[in-house]
Coordinates of C-alpha atoms in Angstrom, one line a residue:
M1 CA 1.5 -15.6 2.2
P2 CA 0.8 -13.7 -1.1
V3 CA 1.4 -10.0 -0.9
A4 CA 0.3 -8.7 -4.3
A5 CA -1.2 -9.9 -7.5
C6 CA -1.3 -7.0 -9.9
P7 CA -2.6 -7.4 -13.4
N8 CA -1.5 -4.5 -15.5
D9 CA -2.8 -3.6 -18.9
R10 CA -0.3 -1.4 -20.7
A11 CA -0.7 -0.1 -24.2
S12 CA 2.5 -0.1 -26.3
V13 CA 3.4 0.8 -29.9
R14 CA 2.9 -2.9 -30.8
G15 CA -0.3 -3.4 -28.9
E16 CA -1.6 -4.2 -25.5
R17 CA 0.2 -6.5 -23.0
Q18 CA -1.0 -8.0 -19.8
V19 CA 1.6 -8.7 -17.1
I20 CA 0.8 -10.4 -13.8
S21 CA 3.2 -10.0 -10.8
Q22 CA 2.8 -12.0 -7.6
A23 CA 5.0 -11.7 -4.5
S24 CA 5.2 -13.9 -1.4
V25 CA 7.0 -13.0 1.8
V26 CA 9.1 -15.9 2.8
G27 CA 11.0 -14.4 5.8
V28 CA 11.5 -11.3 7.9
G29 CA 14.4 -10.3 10.1
I30 CA 14.8 -7.4 12.5
L31 CA 17.8 -5.2 11.7
E32 CA 17.3 -2.4 14.2
A33 CA 14.7 -1.6 16.8
Q34 CA 14.3 1.7 18.7
R35 CA 11.5 3.1 20.8
D36 CA 10.0 5.1 17.8
S37 CA 11.8 3.6 14.8
G38 CA 13.2 0.5 13.3
S39 CA 14.3 -1.5 10.3
V40 CA 13.5 -5.0 9.0
M41 CA 14.8 -7.1 6.1
V42 CA 12.0 -8.7 4.1
Y43 CA 12.8 -11.7 1.9
M44 CA 10.4 -12.3 -1.0
N45 CA 9.9 -14.6 -3.9
R46 CA 8.3 -13.0 -6.9
T47 CA 6.8 -14.4 -10.1
V48 CA 6.2 -12.3 -13.2
T49 CA 4.1 -13.8 -16.0
D50 CA 3.4 -12.4 -19.4
K51 CA 0.7 -14.1 -21.4
S52 CA 3.0 -14.8 -24.2
K53 CA 6.0 -16.1 -22.1
Q54 CA 7.0 -18.5 -19.4
P55 CA 6.9 -17.2 -15.8
A56 CA 10.0 -15.5 -14.5
Y57 CA 11.0 -16.3 -10.9
D58 CA 13.1 -13.9 -8.8
G59 CA 14.2 -13.7 -5.2
S60 CA 14.2 -10.2 -3.7
R61 CA 15.2 -8.5 -0.5
L62 CA 13.8 -5.2 0.8
K63 CA 15.0 -3.1 3.8
V64 CA 12.0 -1.5 5.3
D65 CA 12.4 1.5 7.6
Y66 CA 9.5 2.5 9.8
R67 CA 8.6 5.2 12.4
K68 CA 6.0 5.6 15.1
I69 CA 4.0 8.8 14.4
D70 CA 1.0 9.7 16.5
G71 CA 0.9 6.2 17.9
K72 CA 0.9 4.5 14.5
W73 CA 3.8 2.5 12.9
L74 CA 4.3 3.8 9.4
I75 CA 6.7 2.8 6.7
S76 CA 9.2 5.7 6.1
Y77 CA 11.4 4.2 3.4
I78 CA 11.8 1.0 1.4
T79 CA 15.2 0.1 -0.1
P80 CA 15.7 -2.8 -2.6
I81 CA 18.8 -4.7 -1.6

């Protein structure tokens, strides 16, 4: 399931560069669950492509902490692992 595809045009001293980053969630695991808070581990595969280079592949993990505020579950913090 793709999470993000973000084309970014950035100007640099040498000119403009377009980078495309795509991430797919490949797994999720519960770390902690409370009545009004919790944490999950998110496993992702990411591809970063620059028009002038080959795609770079990377596996990433994120710890996502969340809280229930006014009846809504909201992300309170994301930590790269």
